[in-house]
Short mmCIF file of C-alpha atoms in Angstrom, two decimals:
data_model
loop_
_atom_site.label_atom_id
_atom_site.label_comp_id
_atom_site.label_asym_id
_atom_site.label_seq_id
_atom_site.Cartn_x
_atom_site.Cartn_y
_atom_site.Cartn_z
CA UNK A 14 0.00 0.00 0.00
CA UNK A 15 1.42 3.37 -0.99
CA UNK A 16 1.94 6.24 1.46
CA UNK A 17 -0.95 8.27 0.01
CA UNK A 18 -3.26 5.31 0.28
CA UNK A 19 -2.26 4.84 3.90
CA UNK A 20 -3.07 8.51 4.65
CA UNK A 21 -6.45 8.20 2.96
CA UNK A 22 -7.26 5.10 4.95
CA UNK A 23 -6.29 6.82 8.20
CA UNK A 24 -8.44 9.84 7.39
CA UNK A 25 -11.35 7.55 6.51
CA UNK A 26 -10.94 5.69 9.79
CA UNK A 27 -10.85 8.99 11.70
CA UNK A 28 -14.00 10.28 10.02
CA UNK A 29 -15.94 7.06 10.48
CA UNK A 30 -14.75 6.30 14.00
CA UNK A 31 -17.50 6.39 16.66
CA UNK A 32 -17.90 9.76 18.46
CA UNK A 33 -16.70 9.37 22.04
CA UNK A 34 -17.14 12.34 24.42
CA UNK A 35 -14.32 13.21 26.78
CA UNK A 36 -14.63 13.41 30.56
CA UNK A 37 -16.44 16.80 30.32
CA UNK A 38 -19.08 15.28 28.07
CA UNK A 39 -17.91 17.32 25.07
CA UNK A 40 -17.05 15.77 21.78
CA UNK A 41 -13.49 16.73 20.74
CA UNK A 42 -13.31 19.26 17.87
CA UNK A 43 -10.58 20.83 15.79
CA UNK A 44 -9.14 24.08 17.21
CA UNK A 45 -9.06 25.52 13.66
CA UNK A 46 -12.75 24.73 13.15
CA UNK A 47 -13.65 26.27 16.49
CA UNK A 48 -11.72 29.43 15.66
CA UNK A 49 -13.42 29.74 12.26
CA UNK A 50 -16.85 29.33 13.78
CA UNK A 51 -16.05 31.91 16.49
CA UNK A 52 -14.84 34.41 13.90
CA UNK A 53 -17.95 33.86 11.77
CA UNK A 54 -20.20 34.41 14.80
CA UNK A 55 -18.35 37.62 15.73
CA UNK A 56 -18.58 38.91 12.16
CA UNK A 57 -22.32 38.24 12.12
CA UNK A 58 -22.71 40.00 15.47
CA UNK A 59 -20.72 42.97 14.17
CA UNK A 60 -22.89 43.22 11.07
CA UNK A 61 -26.01 43.10 13.24
CA UNK A 62 -24.64 45.89 15.46
CA UNK A 63 -23.91 48.00 12.37
CA UNK A 64 -27.44 47.46 11.08
CA UNK A 65 -28.90 48.37 14.46
CA UNK A 66 -26.65 51.44 14.61
CA UNK A 67 -27.78 52.61 11.19
CA UNK A 68 -31.42 52.03 12.12
CA UNK A 69 -30.98 53.92 15.40
CA UNK A 70 -29.26 56.80 13.61
CA UNK A 71 -32.03 57.00 11.01
CA UNK A 72 -34.63 57.02 13.78
CA UNK A 73 -32.73 59.75 15.65
CA UNK A 74 -32.43 61.86 12.52
CA UNK A 75 -36.15 61.42 11.81
CA UNK A 76 -37.27 62.39 15.31
CA UNK A 77 -34.97 65.41 15.45
CA UNK A 78 -36.16 66.60 12.03
CA UNK A 79 -39.81 66.14 12.97
CA UNK A 80 -39.25 67.92 16.27
CA UNK A 81 -38.32 71.15 14.48
CA UNK A 82 -42.02 71.80 13.94
CA UNK A 83 -42.89 71.80 17.63
CA UNK A 84 -41.63 75.26 18.70
CA UNK A 85 -42.91 76.69 15.44
CA UNK A 86 -46.41 75.24 15.30
CA UNK A 87 -47.30 73.70 18.65
CA UNK A 88 -45.92 75.31 21.81
CA UNK A 89 -43.03 77.65 22.46
CA UNK A 90 -42.54 76.96 26.16
CA UNK A 91 -44.66 74.08 27.56
CA UNK A 92 -42.97 70.71 27.83
CA UNK A 93 -44.22 67.79 25.76
CA UNK A 94 -44.59 65.74 28.93
CA UNK A 95 -47.04 68.32 30.33
CA UNK A 96 -49.10 68.21 27.13
CA UNK A 97 -49.30 64.41 27.25
CA UNK A 98 -50.12 64.38 30.97
CA UNK A 99 -53.00 66.84 30.51
CA UNK A 100 -54.49 64.82 27.65
CA UNK A 101 -54.23 61.63 29.73
CA UNK A 102 -55.86 63.36 32.71
CA UNK A 103 -58.78 64.58 30.64
CA UNK A 104 -59.32 61.22 29.02
CA UNK A 105 -59.26 59.39 32.35
CA UNK A 106 -61.73 61.83 33.91
CA UNK A 107 -63.97 61.47 30.88
CA UNK A 108 -63.95 57.67 31.23
CA UNK A 109 -64.92 57.90 34.89
CA UNK A 110 -67.56 60.63 34.78
CA UNK A 111 -68.42 61.04 31.14
CA UNK A 112 -67.32 64.66 31.38
CA UNK A 113 -64.31 66.71 32.43
CA UNK A 114 -64.62 68.96 35.45
CA UNK A 115 -64.08 72.70 35.20
CA UNK A 116 -60.59 73.34 33.88
CA UNK A 117 -58.18 76.25 34.30
CA UNK A 118 -56.92 78.44 31.44
CA UNK A 119 -53.48 76.83 31.79
CA UNK A 120 -54.99 73.34 31.45
CA UNK A 121 -56.94 74.48 28.39
CA UNK A 122 -53.73 75.80 26.82
CA UNK A 123 -51.99 72.49 27.50
CA UNK A 124 -54.84 70.54 25.93
CA UNK A 125 -54.90 72.83 22.90
CA UNK A 126 -51.16 72.30 22.69
CA UNK A 127 -51.58 68.51 22.71
CA UNK A 128 -54.18 68.68 19.93
CA UNK A 129 -51.81 70.89 17.92
CA UNK A 130 -48.99 68.44 18.67
CA UNK A 131 -51.03 65.52 17.33
CA UNK A 132 -52.05 67.52 14.25
CA UNK A 133 -48.54 68.75 13.46
CA UNK A 134 -47.08 65.24 13.87
CA UNK A 135 -49.98 62.87 13.06
CA UNK A 136 -47.97 59.71 13.81
CA UNK A 137 -47.01 60.75 17.34
CA UNK A 138 -50.31 59.92 19.09
CA UNK A 139 -50.19 56.27 17.99
CA UNK A 140 -46.49 56.05 18.91
CA UNK A 141 -47.21 57.22 22.44
CA UNK A 142 -49.65 54.33 22.82
CA UNK A 143 -47.34 51.59 21.55
CA UNK A 144 -43.83 52.47 22.79
CA UNK A 145 -42.59 51.36 26.19
CA UNK A 146 -41.55 53.96 28.75
CA UNK A 147 -37.85 54.03 27.83
CA UNK A 148 -38.47 54.26 24.09
CA UNK A 149 -41.09 56.96 24.64
CA UNK A 150 -38.69 59.03 26.75
CA UNK A 151 -36.02 58.60 24.09
CA UNK A 152 -38.41 59.74 21.35
CA UNK A 153 -39.51 62.83 23.30
CA UNK A 154 -35.90 63.70 24.07
CA UNK A 155 -35.01 63.66 20.37
CA UNK A 156 -38.13 65.61 19.42
CA UNK A 157 -37.22 68.29 21.97
CA UNK A 158 -33.68 68.41 20.61
CA UNK A 159 -35.05 69.24 17.17
CA UNK A 160 -37.55 71.71 18.62
CA UNK A 161 -34.92 73.67 20.54
CA UNK A 162 -32.55 73.63 17.56
CA UNK A 163 -35.26 75.14 15.32
CA UNK A 164 -36.01 77.84 17.87
CA UNK A 165 -32.33 78.70 18.03
CA UNK A 166 -32.10 78.86 14.24
CA UNK A 167 -35.18 81.08 13.99
CA UNK A 168 -34.09 83.55 16.66
CA UNK A 169 -30.64 83.76 15.06
CA UNK A 170 -32.16 84.37 11.63
CA UNK A 171 -34.52 87.05 12.89
CA UNK A 172 -31.78 88.75 14.88
CA UNK A 173 -29.98 89.49 11.62
CA UNK A 174 -33.04 90.20 9.48
CA UNK A 175 -34.83 92.49 11.94
CA UNK A 176 -31.73 94.68 12.07
CA UNK A 177 -31.73 94.93 8.26
CA UNK A 178 -35.47 95.70 8.12
CA UNK A 179 -35.21 98.43 10.76
CA UNK A 180 -32.25 100.03 8.97
CA UNK A 181 -34.05 99.90 5.62
CA UNK A 182 -37.52 101.08 6.69
CA UNK A 183 -36.64 103.62 9.39
CA UNK A 184 -33.10 104.66 8.42
CA UNK A 185 -32.10 105.44 12.03
CA UNK A 186 -29.17 107.72 12.72
CA UNK A 187 -27.63 104.85 14.68
CA UNK A 188 -27.80 101.80 12.40
CA UNK A 189 -28.37 98.42 13.96
CA UNK A 190 -25.58 95.86 13.65
CA UNK A 191 -26.88 92.38 12.81
CA UNK A 192 -24.56 90.50 15.16
CA UNK A 193 -24.75 92.97 18.07
CA UNK A 194 -27.82 93.25 20.33
CA UNK A 195 -26.29 95.50 22.98
CA UNK A 196 -27.49 98.67 21.25
CA UNK A 197 -31.03 97.43 20.70
CA UNK A 198 -33.95 97.50 23.10
CA UNK A 199 -35.01 100.75 24.72
CA UNK A 200 -31.49 102.15 24.34
CA UNK A 201 -32.14 102.45 20.60
CA UNK A 202 -34.71 105.05 19.58
CA UNK A 203 -36.46 102.99 16.86
CA UNK A 204 -36.36 99.67 18.74
CA UNK A 205 -37.60 101.48 21.83
CA UNK A 206 -40.51 102.95 19.90
CA UNK A 207 -41.54 99.54 18.56
CA UNK A 208 -41.17 97.86 21.97
CA UNK A 209 -42.96 100.64 23.82
CA UNK A 210 -46.42 99.72 25.19
CA UNK A 211 -48.91 100.97 22.62
CA UNK A 212 -50.86 102.99 25.17
CA UNK A 213 -47.84 105.23 25.83
CA UNK A 214 -46.32 107.84 23.52
CA UNK A 215 -42.65 107.09 22.93
CA UNK A 216 -42.11 110.60 21.58
CA UNK A 217 -42.89 111.95 25.06
CA UNK A 218 -39.53 112.44 26.80
CA UNK A 219 -41.07 111.57 30.18
CA UNK A 220 -42.24 108.22 28.85
CA UNK A 221 -38.90 107.53 27.23
CA UNK A 222 -36.94 108.44 30.38
CA UNK A 223 -39.33 106.52 32.64
CA UNK A 224 -38.99 103.34 30.60
CA UNK A 225 -35.22 103.59 30.32
CA UNK A 226 -34.85 104.31 34.04
CA UNK A 227 -37.38 101.53 34.82
CA UNK A 228 -39.48 103.68 37.13
CA UNK A 229 -42.62 102.31 38.78
CA UNK A 230 -44.80 104.59 36.64
CA UNK A 231 -43.58 103.02 33.41
CA UNK A 232 -43.35 99.26 33.87
CA UNK A 233 -42.97 97.43 30.57
CA UNK A 234 -44.62 94.04 30.93
CA UNK A 235 -46.55 91.43 28.97
CA UNK A 236 -49.76 93.17 30.05
CA UNK A 237 -49.38 95.76 27.28
CA UNK A 238 -49.35 95.19 23.54
CA UNK A 239 -46.08 96.58 22.13
CA UNK A 240 -46.44 99.01 19.27
CA UNK A 241 -44.71 96.71 16.76
CA UNK A 242 -47.74 94.41 16.62
CA UNK A 243 -49.98 97.17 15.19
CA UNK A 244 -50.45 97.95 11.51
CA UNK A 245 -48.31 100.91 10.43
CA UNK A 246 -47.20 101.02 14.09
CA UNK A 247 -50.24 103.16 14.94
CA UNK A 248 -52.42 102.63 18.02
CA UNK A 249 -56.08 103.71 18.15
CA UNK A 250 -57.20 104.28 21.74
CA UNK A 251 -60.85 104.18 20.71
CA UNK A 252 -60.48 100.79 18.99
CA UNK A 253 -57.72 98.72 20.58
CA UNK A 254 -58.19 95.84 18.15
CA UNK A 255 -57.80 97.96 15.03
CA UNK A 256 -54.66 96.89 13.16
CA UNK A 257 -53.62 94.47 15.92
CA UNK A 258 -51.19 91.77 14.65
CA UNK A 259 -51.14 93.31 11.16
CA UNK A 260 -47.76 95.05 11.13
CA UNK A 261 -45.27 94.79 8.31
CA UNK A 262 -42.48 93.48 10.53
CA UNK A 263 -44.67 90.56 11.67
CA UNK A 264 -45.46 89.63 8.06
CA UNK A 265 -41.76 89.85 7.20
CA UNK A 266 -40.83 87.64 10.15
CA UNK A 267 -43.49 85.05 9.34
CA UNK A 268 -42.34 84.83 5.73
CA UNK A 269 -38.70 84.59 6.77
CA UNK A 270 -39.39 81.66 9.11
CA UNK A 271 -42.13 79.75 7.28
CA UNK A 272 -41.48 80.39 3.59
CA UNK A 273 -37.99 81.80 3.01
CA UNK A 274 -35.91 84.81 4.10
CA UNK A 275 -35.93 86.16 0.54
CA UNK A 276 -39.75 86.16 0.44
CA UNK A 277 -39.77 88.60 3.37
CA UNK A 278 -38.79 91.36 0.94
CA UNK A 279 -42.36 91.27 -0.41
CA UNK A 280 -44.40 92.23 2.63
CA UNK A 281 -46.42 95.23 1.48
CA UNK A 282 -48.73 93.61 -1.05
CA UNK A 283 -50.62 90.33 -1.03
CA UNK A 284 -48.66 87.14 -1.40
CA UNK A 285 -48.38 85.24 -4.65
CA UNK A 286 -49.47 81.68 -5.32
CA UNK A 287 -52.35 79.47 -4.27
CA UNK A 288 -54.77 80.13 -1.44
CA UNK A 289 -53.78 77.07 0.55
CA UNK A 290 -55.16 77.87 3.98
CA UNK A 291 -57.53 74.90 3.79
CA UNK A 292 -54.79 72.33 3.24
CA UNK A 293 -51.71 73.95 4.73
CA UNK A 294 -51.35 73.16 8.42
CA UNK A 295 -48.88 75.96 9.00
CA UNK A 296 -51.30 78.56 7.71
CA UNK A 297 -54.19 77.20 9.75
CA UNK A 298 -52.35 77.35 13.06
CA UNK A 299 -52.58 80.78 14.64
CA UNK A 300 -49.89 79.53 17.04
CA UNK A 301 -47.30 79.75 14.29
CA UNK A 302 -47.99 83.48 14.14
CA UNK A 303 -47.80 83.68 17.94
CA UNK A 304 -44.30 82.22 17.83
CA UNK A 305 -43.24 84.86 15.28
CA UNK A 306 -44.60 87.71 17.41
CA UNK A 307 -42.66 86.44 20.41
CA UNK A 308 -39.44 86.03 18.43
CA UNK A 309 -39.74 89.51 16.89
CA UNK A 310 -40.03 90.98 20.37
CA UNK A 311 -36.87 89.10 21.34
CA UNK A 312 -35.04 90.29 18.19
CA UNK A 313 -35.89 93.94 18.95
CA UNK A 314 -34.72 93.64 22.56
CA UNK A 315 -31.17 93.93 23.84
CA UNK A 316 -31.26 90.45 25.40
CA UNK A 317 -28.43 88.39 23.94
CA UNK A 318 -29.71 84.88 24.73
CA UNK A 319 -33.15 83.27 24.80
CA UNK A 320 -34.84 83.54 28.18
CA UNK A 321 -38.34 83.52 29.61
CA UNK A 322 -38.17 86.83 31.49
CA UNK A 323 -36.59 90.10 30.33
CA UNK A 324 -36.75 92.60 33.18
CA UNK A 325 -40.46 92.93 33.96
CA UNK A 326 -41.49 91.36 30.66
CA UNK A 327 -42.50 87.69 30.80
CA UNK A 328 -42.25 86.11 27.34
CA UNK A 329 -44.25 83.03 28.29
CA UNK A 330 -47.12 85.15 29.62
CA UNK A 331 -46.91 87.26 26.44
CA UNK A 332 -47.21 84.06 24.40
CA UNK A 333 -50.25 83.02 26.44
CA UNK A 334 -51.90 86.42 25.97
CA UNK A 335 -51.62 86.10 22.19
CA UNK A 336 -52.86 82.49 22.22
CA UNK A 337 -55.84 83.54 24.33
CA UNK A 338 -56.65 86.36 21.88
CA UNK A 339 -57.07 83.82 19.09
CA UNK A 340 -58.54 80.89 21.02
CA UNK A 341 -60.41 82.29 24.04
CA UNK A 342 -62.83 84.59 22.26
CA UNK A 343 -65.82 86.01 24.17
CA UNK A 344 -68.38 85.23 21.46
CA UNK A 345 -69.25 84.83 17.76
CA UNK A 346 -68.66 88.50 16.91
CA UNK A 347 -65.08 88.38 18.16
CA UNK A 348 -64.65 84.97 16.52
CA UNK A 349 -65.61 86.48 13.18
CA UNK A 350 -63.01 89.22 13.61
CA UNK A 351 -60.37 86.59 14.43
CA UNK A 352 -61.38 84.62 11.32
CA UNK A 353 -61.06 87.78 9.22
CA UNK A 354 -57.62 88.43 10.69
CA UNK A 355 -56.47 84.90 9.83
CA UNK A 356 -57.85 85.33 6.31
CA UNK A 357 -55.86 88.56 6.03
CA UNK A 358 -52.73 86.69 7.08
CA UNK A 359 -53.36 83.94 4.54
CA UNK A 360 -53.73 86.49 1.78
CA UNK A 361 -50.58 88.35 2.87
CA UNK A 362 -48.48 85.19 3.04
CA UNK A 363 -49.86 82.92 0.32
CA UNK A 364 -51.96 85.16 -1.90
CA UNK A 365 -55.38 84.17 -3.21
CA UNK A 366 -56.43 82.32 -6.34
CA UNK A 367 -59.72 82.42 -8.24
CA UNK A 368 -60.04 78.81 -9.35
CA UNK A 369 -63.58 78.70 -8.05
CA UNK A 370 -64.43 81.28 -10.74
CA UNK A 371 -63.19 79.00 -13.54
CA UNK A 372 -66.63 77.75 -14.52
CA UNK A 373 -67.06 75.52 -17.61
CA UNK A 374 -68.46 78.52 -19.48
CA UNK A 375 -65.39 80.62 -18.70
CA UNK A 376 -62.98 77.78 -19.53
CA UNK A 377 -64.74 77.16 -22.87
CA UNK A 378 -63.68 80.63 -24.04
CA UNK A 379 -60.01 80.14 -23.18
CA UNK A 380 -57.34 79.29 -25.74
CA UNK A 381 -56.68 75.68 -24.69
CA UNK A 382 -60.33 74.71 -25.09
CA UNK A 383 -60.73 76.91 -28.19
CA UNK A 384 -57.70 75.27 -29.86
CA UNK A 385 -59.01 71.78 -29.11
CA UNK A 386 -62.37 72.68 -30.69
CA UNK A 387 -60.61 74.25 -33.67
CA UNK A 388 -58.48 71.16 -34.34
CA UNK A 389 -61.53 68.93 -34.11
CA UNK A 390 -63.41 71.16 -36.57
CA UNK A 391 -60.47 71.03 -39.00
CA UNK A 392 -60.47 67.21 -38.87
CA UNK A 393 -64.22 67.09 -39.48
CA UNK A 394 -63.88 69.49 -42.41
CA UNK A 395 -61.13 67.38 -43.96
CA UNK A 396 -63.16 64.16 -43.86
CA UNK A 397 -66.24 65.93 -45.19
CA UNK A 398 -64.27 67.09 -48.22
CA UNK A 399 -63.11 63.57 -49.11
#
């Protein structure tokens, strides 16, 4: 028998020999085979970790991106946890009693905020019902990260743009510097005029000195509408609602945040494009305008970083006052005026179309229809001549 035949016979005997466990009960295996299997298992585990990492990153990116809408369209200050807790409380009370007991204005704002939250992010309500506690906390954390990032971006954008608008429209002797807020606020004559409570006359030296010296007779707080929210920056003592929330700088700020900074240049006339208030969630939410009003006030002030209170002025209370103006109306007459104001905003931002006037009779006289009829008549005439 040759040497190769002997090796083949030995290998055959080894492969066909009965399997006998050792003292540990394990069947002996090749160290090379074990190493290969271990490497393969580690490679598979690594690939799984990479897939999970990519999925987690995609989910993080999605939540952060979606969260950017929250401070713009839902709430500027309230926490998401408070919105969810208020909705849960109301639902539980409704299950027990069939009705919800008398609620406070703050609770009503929270509930309105939750409804806006669910409308702005339609998938979030179902997610809250299916995720476990840890995953839910993680989702809310990422949503808030996106929300705060968007607020930071918007305040930074308006800080620069408001300075340019003031310089262009008012041409002050002391021009505003886009990156410097120290010379804004009541120290600057134009910013001071726009921030001044509408019921006071900024041109009165006593008013100006009292505000700058922060005397008790001239306390600037959220309880007064600042002049910048009024159309043409004019206040009518006999009709406090006249021109309210119709100023040029508010329209410019809204366009800069919700359409594009370049569109803010066209703020005097009506907007261009379709009348999309019925299918555009941003246009339908008065809260998006509330956010702009609050951010414009911040941009005009000398405060360098976002905060809730500036001296005697409480931004969160200011936000609530504007929300209440739109949502806590005393009756149908005031509701009609609010509806007219929102229609005015829609026209200023998005323009208005007249598609409802395109009746079949009107369309039949237009060139597309006329050409189609003409071509058909030419074909008929050709076949008749044959």
